[in-house]
XYZ file of C-alpha atoms in Angstrom:
581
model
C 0.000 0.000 0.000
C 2.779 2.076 0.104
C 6.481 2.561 -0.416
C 9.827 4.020 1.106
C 10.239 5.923 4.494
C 10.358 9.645 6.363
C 11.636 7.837 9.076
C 15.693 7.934 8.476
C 16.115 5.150 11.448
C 20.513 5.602 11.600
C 20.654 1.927 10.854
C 18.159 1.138 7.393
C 18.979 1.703 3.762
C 15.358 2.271 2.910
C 15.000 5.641 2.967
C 17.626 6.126 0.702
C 17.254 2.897 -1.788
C 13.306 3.444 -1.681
C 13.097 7.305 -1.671
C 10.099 9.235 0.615
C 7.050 7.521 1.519
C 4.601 7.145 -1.238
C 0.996 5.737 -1.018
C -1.136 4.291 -3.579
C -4.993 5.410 -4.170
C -7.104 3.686 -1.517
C -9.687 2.995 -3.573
C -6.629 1.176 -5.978
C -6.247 -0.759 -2.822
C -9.916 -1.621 -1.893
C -10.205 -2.993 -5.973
C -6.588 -4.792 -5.369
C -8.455 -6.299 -2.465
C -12.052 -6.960 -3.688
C -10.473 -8.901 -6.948
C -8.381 -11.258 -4.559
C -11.336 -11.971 -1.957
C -13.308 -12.611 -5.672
C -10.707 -15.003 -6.404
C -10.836 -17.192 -3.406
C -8.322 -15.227 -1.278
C -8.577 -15.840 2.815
C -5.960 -13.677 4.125
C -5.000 -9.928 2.573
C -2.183 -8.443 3.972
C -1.171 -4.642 4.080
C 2.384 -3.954 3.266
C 4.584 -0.656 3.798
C 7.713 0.205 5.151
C 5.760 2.131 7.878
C 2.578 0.832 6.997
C 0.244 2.339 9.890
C 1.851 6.348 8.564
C -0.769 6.058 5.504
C -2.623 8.558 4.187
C -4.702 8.181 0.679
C -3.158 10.564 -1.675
C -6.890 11.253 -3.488
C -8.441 11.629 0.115
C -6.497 12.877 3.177
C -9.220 12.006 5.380
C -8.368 8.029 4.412
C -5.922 7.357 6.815
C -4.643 3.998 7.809
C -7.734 3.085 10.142
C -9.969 4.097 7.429
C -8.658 1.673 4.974
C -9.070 -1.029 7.526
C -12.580 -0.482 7.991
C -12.751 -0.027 3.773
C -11.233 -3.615 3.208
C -13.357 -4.842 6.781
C -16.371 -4.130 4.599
C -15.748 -6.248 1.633
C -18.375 -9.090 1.344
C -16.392 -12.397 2.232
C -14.589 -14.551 4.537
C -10.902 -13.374 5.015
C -8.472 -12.248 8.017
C -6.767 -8.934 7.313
C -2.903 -8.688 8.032
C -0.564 -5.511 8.130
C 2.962 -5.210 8.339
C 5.409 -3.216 9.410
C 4.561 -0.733 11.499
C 6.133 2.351 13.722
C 5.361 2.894 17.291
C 4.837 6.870 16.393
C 1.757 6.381 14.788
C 0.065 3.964 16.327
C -3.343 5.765 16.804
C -6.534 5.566 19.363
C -8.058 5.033 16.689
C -6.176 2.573 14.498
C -6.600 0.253 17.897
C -10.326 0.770 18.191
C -10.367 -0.131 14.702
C -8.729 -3.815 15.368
C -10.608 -3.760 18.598
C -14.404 -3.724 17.115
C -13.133 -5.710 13.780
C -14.104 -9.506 13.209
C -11.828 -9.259 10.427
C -8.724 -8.105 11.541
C -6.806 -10.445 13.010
C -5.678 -10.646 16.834
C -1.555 -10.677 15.870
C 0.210 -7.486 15.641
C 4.597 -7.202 15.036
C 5.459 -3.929 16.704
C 9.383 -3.231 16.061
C 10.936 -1.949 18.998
C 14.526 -2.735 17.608
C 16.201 -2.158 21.376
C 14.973 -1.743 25.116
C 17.238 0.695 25.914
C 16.631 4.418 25.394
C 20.560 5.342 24.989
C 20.194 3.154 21.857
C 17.295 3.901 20.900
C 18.432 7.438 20.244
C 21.325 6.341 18.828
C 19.447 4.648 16.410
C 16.563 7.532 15.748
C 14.078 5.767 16.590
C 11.257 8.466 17.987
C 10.425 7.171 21.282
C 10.746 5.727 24.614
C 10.683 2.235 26.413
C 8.552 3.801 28.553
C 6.039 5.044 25.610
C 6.255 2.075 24.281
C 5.351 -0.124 27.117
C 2.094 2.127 27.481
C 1.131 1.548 23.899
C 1.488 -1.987 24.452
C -0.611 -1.459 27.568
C -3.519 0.371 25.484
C -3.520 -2.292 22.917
C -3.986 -4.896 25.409
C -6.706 -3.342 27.688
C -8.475 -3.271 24.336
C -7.701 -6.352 22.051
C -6.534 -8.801 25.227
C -6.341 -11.612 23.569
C -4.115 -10.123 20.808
C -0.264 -11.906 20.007
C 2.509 -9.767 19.754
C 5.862 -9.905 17.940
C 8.856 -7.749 17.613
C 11.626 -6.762 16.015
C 15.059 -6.534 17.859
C 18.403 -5.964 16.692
C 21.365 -7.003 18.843
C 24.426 -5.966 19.074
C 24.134 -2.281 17.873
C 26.870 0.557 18.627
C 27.438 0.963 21.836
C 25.545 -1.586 23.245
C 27.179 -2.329 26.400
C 26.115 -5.883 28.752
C 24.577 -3.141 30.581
C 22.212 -1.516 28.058
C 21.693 -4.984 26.320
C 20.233 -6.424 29.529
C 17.384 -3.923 29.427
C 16.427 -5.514 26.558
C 16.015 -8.728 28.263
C 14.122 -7.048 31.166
C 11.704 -5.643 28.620
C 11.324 -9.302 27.201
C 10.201 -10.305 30.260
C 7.773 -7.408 31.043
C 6.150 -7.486 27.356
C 6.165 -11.275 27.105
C 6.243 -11.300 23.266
C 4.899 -14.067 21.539
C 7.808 -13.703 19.119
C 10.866 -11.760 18.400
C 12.500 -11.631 14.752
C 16.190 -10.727 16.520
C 19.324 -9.737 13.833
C 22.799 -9.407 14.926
C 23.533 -5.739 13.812
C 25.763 -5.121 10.884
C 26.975 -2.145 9.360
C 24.930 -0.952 5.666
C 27.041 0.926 3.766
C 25.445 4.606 2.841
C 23.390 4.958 6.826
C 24.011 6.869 9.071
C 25.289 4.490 11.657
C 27.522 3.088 8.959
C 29.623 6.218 8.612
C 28.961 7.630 11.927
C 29.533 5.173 14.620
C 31.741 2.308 15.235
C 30.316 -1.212 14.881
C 32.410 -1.466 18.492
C 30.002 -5.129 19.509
C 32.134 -8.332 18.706
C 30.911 -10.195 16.427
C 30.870 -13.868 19.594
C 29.290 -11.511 21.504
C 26.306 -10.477 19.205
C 25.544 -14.260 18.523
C 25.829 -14.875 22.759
C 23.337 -12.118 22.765
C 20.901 -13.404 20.711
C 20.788 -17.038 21.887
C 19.852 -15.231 25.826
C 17.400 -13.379 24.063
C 16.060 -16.292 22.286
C 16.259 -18.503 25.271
C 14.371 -15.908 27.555
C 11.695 -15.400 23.981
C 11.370 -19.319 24.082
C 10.396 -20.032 27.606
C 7.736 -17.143 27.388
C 6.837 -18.439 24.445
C 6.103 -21.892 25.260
C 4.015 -20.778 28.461
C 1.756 -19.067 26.400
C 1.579 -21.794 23.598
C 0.174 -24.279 26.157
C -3.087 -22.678 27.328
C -4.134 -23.603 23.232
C -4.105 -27.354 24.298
C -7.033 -29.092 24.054
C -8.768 -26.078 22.762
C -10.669 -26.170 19.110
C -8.865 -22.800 16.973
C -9.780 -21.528 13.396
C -6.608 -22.025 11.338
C -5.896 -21.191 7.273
C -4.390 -24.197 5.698
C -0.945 -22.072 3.796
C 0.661 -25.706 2.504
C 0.783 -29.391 2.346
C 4.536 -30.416 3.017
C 5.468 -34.137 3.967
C 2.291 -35.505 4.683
C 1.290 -32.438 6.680
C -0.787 -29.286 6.213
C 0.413 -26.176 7.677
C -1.227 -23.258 8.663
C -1.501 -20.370 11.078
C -4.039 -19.188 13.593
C -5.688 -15.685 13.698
C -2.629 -15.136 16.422
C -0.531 -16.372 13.707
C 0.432 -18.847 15.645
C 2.132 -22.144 13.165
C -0.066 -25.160 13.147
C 0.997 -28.847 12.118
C -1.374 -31.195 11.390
C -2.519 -34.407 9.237
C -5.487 -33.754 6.341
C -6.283 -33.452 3.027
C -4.189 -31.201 0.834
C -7.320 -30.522 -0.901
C -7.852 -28.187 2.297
C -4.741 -25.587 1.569
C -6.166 -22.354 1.101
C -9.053 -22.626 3.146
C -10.249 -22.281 6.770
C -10.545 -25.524 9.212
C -11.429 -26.710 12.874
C -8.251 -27.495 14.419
C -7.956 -29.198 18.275
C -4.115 -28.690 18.970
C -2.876 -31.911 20.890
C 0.948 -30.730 21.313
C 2.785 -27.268 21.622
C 6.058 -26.419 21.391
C 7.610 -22.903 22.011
C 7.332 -22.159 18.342
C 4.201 -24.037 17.169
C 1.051 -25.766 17.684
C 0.592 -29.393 16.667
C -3.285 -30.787 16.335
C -5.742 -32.484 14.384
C -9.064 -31.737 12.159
C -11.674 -30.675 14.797
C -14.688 -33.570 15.098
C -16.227 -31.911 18.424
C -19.978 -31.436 18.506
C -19.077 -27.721 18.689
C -18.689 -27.956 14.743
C -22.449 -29.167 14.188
C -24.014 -26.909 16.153
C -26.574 -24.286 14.000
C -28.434 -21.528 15.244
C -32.249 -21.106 13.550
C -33.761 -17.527 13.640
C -37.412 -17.846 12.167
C -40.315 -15.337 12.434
C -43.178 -14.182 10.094
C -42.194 -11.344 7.423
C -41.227 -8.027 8.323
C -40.624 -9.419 12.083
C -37.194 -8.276 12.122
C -35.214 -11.561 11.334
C -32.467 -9.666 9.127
C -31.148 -7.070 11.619
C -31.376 -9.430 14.480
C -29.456 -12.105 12.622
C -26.792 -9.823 11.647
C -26.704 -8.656 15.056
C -25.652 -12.237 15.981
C -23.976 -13.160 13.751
C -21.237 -10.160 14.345
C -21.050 -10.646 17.986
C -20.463 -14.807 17.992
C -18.490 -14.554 14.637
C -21.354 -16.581 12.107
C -22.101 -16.610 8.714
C -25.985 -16.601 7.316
C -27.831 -18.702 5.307
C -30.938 -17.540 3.978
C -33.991 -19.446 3.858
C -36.392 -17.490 2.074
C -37.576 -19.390 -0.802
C -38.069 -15.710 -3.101
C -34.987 -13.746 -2.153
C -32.813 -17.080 -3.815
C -34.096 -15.380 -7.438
C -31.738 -13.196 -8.759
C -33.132 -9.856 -9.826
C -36.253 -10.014 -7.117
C -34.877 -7.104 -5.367
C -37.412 -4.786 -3.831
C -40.491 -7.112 -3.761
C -39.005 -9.815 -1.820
C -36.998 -6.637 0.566
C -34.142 -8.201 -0.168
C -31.196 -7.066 2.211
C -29.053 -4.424 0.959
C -25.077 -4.497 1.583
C -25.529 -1.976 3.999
C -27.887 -3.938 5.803
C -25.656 -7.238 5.538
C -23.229 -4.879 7.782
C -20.325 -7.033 6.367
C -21.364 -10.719 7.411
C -21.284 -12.875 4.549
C -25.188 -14.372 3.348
C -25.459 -17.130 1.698
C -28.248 -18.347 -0.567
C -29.762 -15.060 -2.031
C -29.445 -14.440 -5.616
C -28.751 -17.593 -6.607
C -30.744 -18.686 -9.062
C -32.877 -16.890 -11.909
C -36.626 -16.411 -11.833
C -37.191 -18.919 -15.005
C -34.755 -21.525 -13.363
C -36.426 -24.491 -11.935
C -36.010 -24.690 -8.355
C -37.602 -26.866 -5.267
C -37.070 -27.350 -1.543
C -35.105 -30.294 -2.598
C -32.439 -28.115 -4.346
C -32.648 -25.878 -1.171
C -31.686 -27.936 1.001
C -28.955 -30.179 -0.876
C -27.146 -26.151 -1.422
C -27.930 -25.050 2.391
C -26.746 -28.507 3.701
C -23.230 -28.261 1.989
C -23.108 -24.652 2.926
C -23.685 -25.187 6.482
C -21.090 -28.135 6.736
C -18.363 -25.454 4.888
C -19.276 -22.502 7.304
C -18.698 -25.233 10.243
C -15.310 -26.578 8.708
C -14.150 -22.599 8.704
C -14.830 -22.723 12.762
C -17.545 -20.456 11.981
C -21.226 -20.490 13.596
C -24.117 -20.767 10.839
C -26.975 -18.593 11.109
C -30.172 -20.124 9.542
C -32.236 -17.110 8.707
C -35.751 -16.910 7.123
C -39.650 -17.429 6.930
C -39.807 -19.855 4.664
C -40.835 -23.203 6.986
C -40.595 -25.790 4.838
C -36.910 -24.683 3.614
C -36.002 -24.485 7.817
C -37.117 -27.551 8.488
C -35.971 -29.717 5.888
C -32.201 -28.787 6.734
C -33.138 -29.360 10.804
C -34.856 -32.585 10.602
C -32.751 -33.813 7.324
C -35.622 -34.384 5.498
C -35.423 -36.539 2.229
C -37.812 -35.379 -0.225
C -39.261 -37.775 -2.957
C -36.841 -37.199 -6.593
C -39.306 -36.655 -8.902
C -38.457 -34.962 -12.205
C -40.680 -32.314 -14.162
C -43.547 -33.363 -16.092
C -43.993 -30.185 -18.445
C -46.990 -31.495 -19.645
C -49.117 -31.542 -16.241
C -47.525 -28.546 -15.556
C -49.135 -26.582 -18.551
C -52.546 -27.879 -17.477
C -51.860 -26.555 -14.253
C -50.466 -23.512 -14.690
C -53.675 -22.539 -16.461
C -55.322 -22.812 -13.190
C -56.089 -20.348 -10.170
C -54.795 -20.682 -7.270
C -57.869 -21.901 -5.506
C -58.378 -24.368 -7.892
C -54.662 -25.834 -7.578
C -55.414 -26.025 -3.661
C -58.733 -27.734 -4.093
C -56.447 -30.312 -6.243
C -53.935 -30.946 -3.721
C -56.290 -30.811 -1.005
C -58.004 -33.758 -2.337
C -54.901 -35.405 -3.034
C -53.249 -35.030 0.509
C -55.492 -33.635 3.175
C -52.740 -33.417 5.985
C -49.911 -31.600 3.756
C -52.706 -29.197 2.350
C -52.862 -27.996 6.127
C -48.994 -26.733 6.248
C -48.352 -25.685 2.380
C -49.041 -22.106 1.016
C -51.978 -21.243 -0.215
C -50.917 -18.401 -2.372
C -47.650 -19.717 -3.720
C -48.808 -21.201 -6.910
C -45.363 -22.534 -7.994
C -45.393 -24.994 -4.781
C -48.545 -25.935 -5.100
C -47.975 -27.649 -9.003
C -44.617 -28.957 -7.339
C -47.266 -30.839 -4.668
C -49.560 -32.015 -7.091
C -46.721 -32.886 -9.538
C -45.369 -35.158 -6.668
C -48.434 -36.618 -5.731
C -49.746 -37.840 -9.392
C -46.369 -38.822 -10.103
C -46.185 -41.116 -7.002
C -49.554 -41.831 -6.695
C -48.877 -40.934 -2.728
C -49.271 -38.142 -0.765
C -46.558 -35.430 -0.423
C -46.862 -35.254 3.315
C -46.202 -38.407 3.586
C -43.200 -39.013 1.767
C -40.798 -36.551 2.962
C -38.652 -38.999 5.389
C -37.008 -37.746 8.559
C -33.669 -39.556 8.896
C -30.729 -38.915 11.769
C -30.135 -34.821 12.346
C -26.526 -33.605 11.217
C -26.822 -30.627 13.323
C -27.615 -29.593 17.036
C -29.809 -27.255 16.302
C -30.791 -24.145 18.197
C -34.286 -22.290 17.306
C -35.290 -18.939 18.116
C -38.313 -17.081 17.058
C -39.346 -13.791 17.500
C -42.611 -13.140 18.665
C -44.474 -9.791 18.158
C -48.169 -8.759 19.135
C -50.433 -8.679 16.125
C -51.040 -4.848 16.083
C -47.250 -3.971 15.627
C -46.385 -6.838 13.126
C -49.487 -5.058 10.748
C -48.020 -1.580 11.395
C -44.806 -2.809 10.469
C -46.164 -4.298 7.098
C -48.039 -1.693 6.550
C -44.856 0.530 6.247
C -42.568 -2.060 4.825
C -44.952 -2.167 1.652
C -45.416 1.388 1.423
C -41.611 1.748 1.599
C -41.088 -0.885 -1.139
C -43.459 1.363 -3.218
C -41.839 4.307 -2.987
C -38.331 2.463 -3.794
C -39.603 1.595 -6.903
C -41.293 -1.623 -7.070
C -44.238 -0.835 -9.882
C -40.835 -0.307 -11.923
C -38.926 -3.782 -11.030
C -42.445 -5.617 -11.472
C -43.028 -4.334 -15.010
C -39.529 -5.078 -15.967
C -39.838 -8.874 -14.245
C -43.375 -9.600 -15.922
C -41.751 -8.273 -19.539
C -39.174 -10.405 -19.342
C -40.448 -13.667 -17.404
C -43.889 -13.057 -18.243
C -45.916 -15.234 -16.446
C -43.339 -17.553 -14.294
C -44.070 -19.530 -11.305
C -41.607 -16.983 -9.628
C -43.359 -14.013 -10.150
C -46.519 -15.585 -9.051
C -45.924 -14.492 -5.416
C -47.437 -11.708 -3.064
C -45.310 -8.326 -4.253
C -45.865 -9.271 -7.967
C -48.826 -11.137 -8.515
C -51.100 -8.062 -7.548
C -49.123 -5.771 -10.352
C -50.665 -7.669 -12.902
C -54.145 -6.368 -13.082
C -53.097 -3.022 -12.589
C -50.803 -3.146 -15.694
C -53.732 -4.607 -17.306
C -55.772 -1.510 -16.822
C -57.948 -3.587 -14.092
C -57.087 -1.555 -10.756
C -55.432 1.903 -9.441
C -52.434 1.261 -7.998
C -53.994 1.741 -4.147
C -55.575 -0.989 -4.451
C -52.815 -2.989 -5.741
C -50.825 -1.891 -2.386
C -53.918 -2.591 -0.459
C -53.618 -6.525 -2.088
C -49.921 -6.808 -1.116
C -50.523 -5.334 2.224
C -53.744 -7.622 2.823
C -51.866 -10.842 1.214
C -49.195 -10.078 3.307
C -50.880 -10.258 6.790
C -52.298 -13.376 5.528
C -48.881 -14.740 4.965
C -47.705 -13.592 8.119
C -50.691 -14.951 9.854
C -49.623 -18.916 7.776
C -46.085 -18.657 8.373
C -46.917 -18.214 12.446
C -49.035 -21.243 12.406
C -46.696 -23.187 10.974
C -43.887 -22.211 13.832
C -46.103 -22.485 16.486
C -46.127 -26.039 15.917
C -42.371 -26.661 16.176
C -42.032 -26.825 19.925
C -38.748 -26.724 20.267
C -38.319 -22.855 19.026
C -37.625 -20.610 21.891
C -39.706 -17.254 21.406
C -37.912 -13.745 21.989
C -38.813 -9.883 22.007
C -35.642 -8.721 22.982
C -32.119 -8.931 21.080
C -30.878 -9.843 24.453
C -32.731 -12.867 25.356
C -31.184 -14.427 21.995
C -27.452 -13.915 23.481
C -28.020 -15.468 26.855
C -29.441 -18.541 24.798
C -26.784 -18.427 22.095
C -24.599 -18.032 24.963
C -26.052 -20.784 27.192
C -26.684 -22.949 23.786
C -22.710 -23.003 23.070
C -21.782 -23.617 26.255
């Protein structure tokens, strides 16, 4: 992100090989960025010589912090990295940044190149051990479970025993995780170079070094051992001799036996062994990694915001199961969530497929099924998120649905038919399953009746419950009747105003008359493009066929006993909470 150096340290070449700092275009970055993540990238890291002094050239008000939160807000799952940076300009703000980020990871290297002030000077670097032990101090109290590295040089010019062995005192005061430590040697063309005399001999750099790696490796290993036993997200870098290896968010090195299959991507890892410079474990098979959080609730309940919510504070992923937001280009009718509202947690499942594409519950829940299992693998909590009952429940109780192909043929005669008639139909043909299914959603309704002349059974009966992948938690969210109409109410009118006579017209030119579009938001746009009705009354229809919806989709939860109903944000935590416990 950015190149050469103000900072004229007396011992570095940089400034004078690389020239004066120089930063690229931020938003040159955030595409750099955005094409990797597109890619399949998991880990972006931020380079500079003092990486944490930048300032976008096209915007001063862009400075380092800002492009974290910039990259933070690109749609994916990836850590962010950043390296090297100076002790001057480490910012309140740059470590409330990494404090409130779920992308940035928990590591930080913060050079401190000696621990005694006499050298320090000598070597211009623009502080104090003592400013530097509060910085370190800040960034704890705020990111405590962050791992820090340094940078040490031993050995420099005039480094007596007595001024080296304040470096070893602030060893053990800092308790670095790790220490990149160089014997010092002269550069030709800095200023220590033609200044000072490299006066340190060269047996007593190396004896240096080896206490100071001695004194890193006992801290080291202390800290390595409270990860045993414990389940950590690590990103598979390599397969080498039968191993992967990989590193932690604490970029901490991990060992372990798998699939090479898995290098470049995010796994479950229980470390078994430690050692002062590594972790040693194996693929994670604790229940932890099946466990799946439901959020369910009739339309315009809330489900979105509260599932982001979540999903933010105990690190998830969503899934959506809404069987109308999956089309692609069924923005505003379905209120599809916009980025802004995603608030940077990756959603799966929406805008998948497009509105002439054949799609069933079947399809659904192969996709979310394989989704969840990935989200799981990346030590990652899956959020199950939607209205849509029959799509929630056949990924919770594993339900095997009957595979039975098209027939176009029955499906022309059907699709000639109102919707009432096409209930009557199935109603006749399975009198328990016409109970559950939705009235209004034509498109499932010929998928029922396909099924049951196909089979010659009915529907109901042969979806087959077998053995639950997942420990499943469910939480609803309950709302009095008044409030959940008010809130439709607005919610259409909004939609409206956003534009939705406009995305209708353009669906129905294009799709025409689609199973897809046969669904409340659309459906009532038809007669009024046909001349039939004013457009209040078509918002009166969506609003109307809405509550009615609403009113469906709560009797179907209310039958599932096992969700656990909430009105505050709070009461989902302590069961999340309680649940992962």
């Amino acid at each position: 992100i950015s190149t050469g150096c103000d900072n004229f340290c007396s011992f570095c070449i940089v400034p004078f090989t690389r020239g004066p700092l120089s930063n690229r275009d931020h938003k040159e970055i955030i595409k750099e960025a955005e094409n990797a993540i597109k890619k399949g990238s998991k880990e972006i890291w931020l380079l500079g010589q003092n990486v944490n002094a930048y300032i976008s050239p096209t915007d001063p008000s862009v400075n380092f912090a800002e492009l974290l939160k910039k990259i933070e807000s690109i749609d994916g799952d990836f850590w962010i990295r950043f390296t090297s940076c100076n002790p001057k300009d480490f910012s309140e703000e740059l470590i409330d940044t990494m404090a409130n980020s779920k992308k940035i990871t928990k590591y930080l290297n913060l050079p401190v190149q000696s621990g005694d002030n006499y050298i320090l000077k000598k070597m211009n670097r623009p502080y104090t051990i003592s400013q530097y032990k509060k910085l370190v101090k800040k960034i704890r109290k705020k990111i405590p479970d962050i791992a820090l590295s340094t940078d040490i040089i031993v050995g420099f010019c005039q480094e007596t025993k007595k001024r080296f062995q304040n470096t070893v005192k602030l060893f053990k005061e800092v308790k670095f995780d790790m220490a990149y430590i160089a014997q010092y040697s002269p550069r030709p063309g800095t200023k220590a170079a033609q200044i000072f005399k490299d006066d340190v001999p060269k047996e007593e750099k190396e004896r240096r070094e080896k206490i100071l790696t001695e004194t890193l490796k006992k801290i080291a290993l202390k800290k390595n051992k409270q990860y045993v036993g414990k389940t950590l997200r690590v990103l598979i870098h390599k397969a080498k001799d039968g191993y992967l290896i990989g590193k932690t968010n604490t970029y901490k090195t991990v060992k372990l036996k798998g699939d090479k299959k898995l290098v470049g991507n995010f796994v479950g890892v229980k470390i078994t062994k430690v050692t002062s410079w590594g972790l040693a474990g194996e693929l994670s098979e604790e229940k932890y990694d099946k466990k799946l959080i439901v959020i369910v609730g009739p339309t315009a309940s809330g489900k979105t915001k509260l599932a982001v919510d979540l999903a933010k504070k105990f690190e998830g992923e969503i899934v959506s199961a809404d069987s109308r937001q999956i089309y692609k280009e069924m923005n505003i009718g379905t209120n599809k969530p916009t980025k802004k509202e995603m608030g940077g947690i990756t959603h799966h499942l929406i805008d998948v497929v497009d509105p002439d594409q054949e799609f069933n519950v079947a399809l659904y829940k192969e996709m979310a099924m394989k989704i969840i299992q990935e989200i799981q693998a990346r030590n990652k909590l899956p959020f199950l998120v939607g209205g849509t009952g029959l799509y929630i429940w056949a990924v919770v109780d594993n339900i095997e649905f009957p595979r039975v192909p098209p027939d176009k043929k029955l499906r022309k005669q059907l699709e000639k038919k109102t919707k009432k008639e096409l209930f009557e139909i199935y109603k006749n043909l399975d009198p328990q399953g016409a109970k559950f299914i939705e009235k209004e959603n034509k498109r499932r309704l010929i998928r029922a009746i396909e099924v049951c002349k196909k089979t010659k059974k009915p529907f109901w009966q042969q979806r087959a419950r077998k053995e639950s992948l997942f420990d499943t938690l469910e939480i609803g969210i309950k709302l009095d009747k008044k409030t959940l109409k008010e809130r439709i109410e607005k919610r259409v009118k909004k939609m409206v105003k956003k534009g939705l006579e406009k995305e209708a017209k353009r669906l129905f030119k294009k799709y025409k008359n689609k199973p897809s579009l046969e669904t409340i938001g659309y459906q009532e746009w038809k007669d009024y493009f046909e001349g039939k009705i004013d457009k209040a009354e078509v918002i009166r229809r969506i609003i109307q066929n809405t509550n009615k919806y609403a009113k469906r989709q709560m009797t179907w939860f209310k039958k599932d006993k096992r969700i656990h109903w909430i009105t505050t944000k709070k009461d989902a935590e302590k069961l999340i909470k309680n649940f992962l416990k």
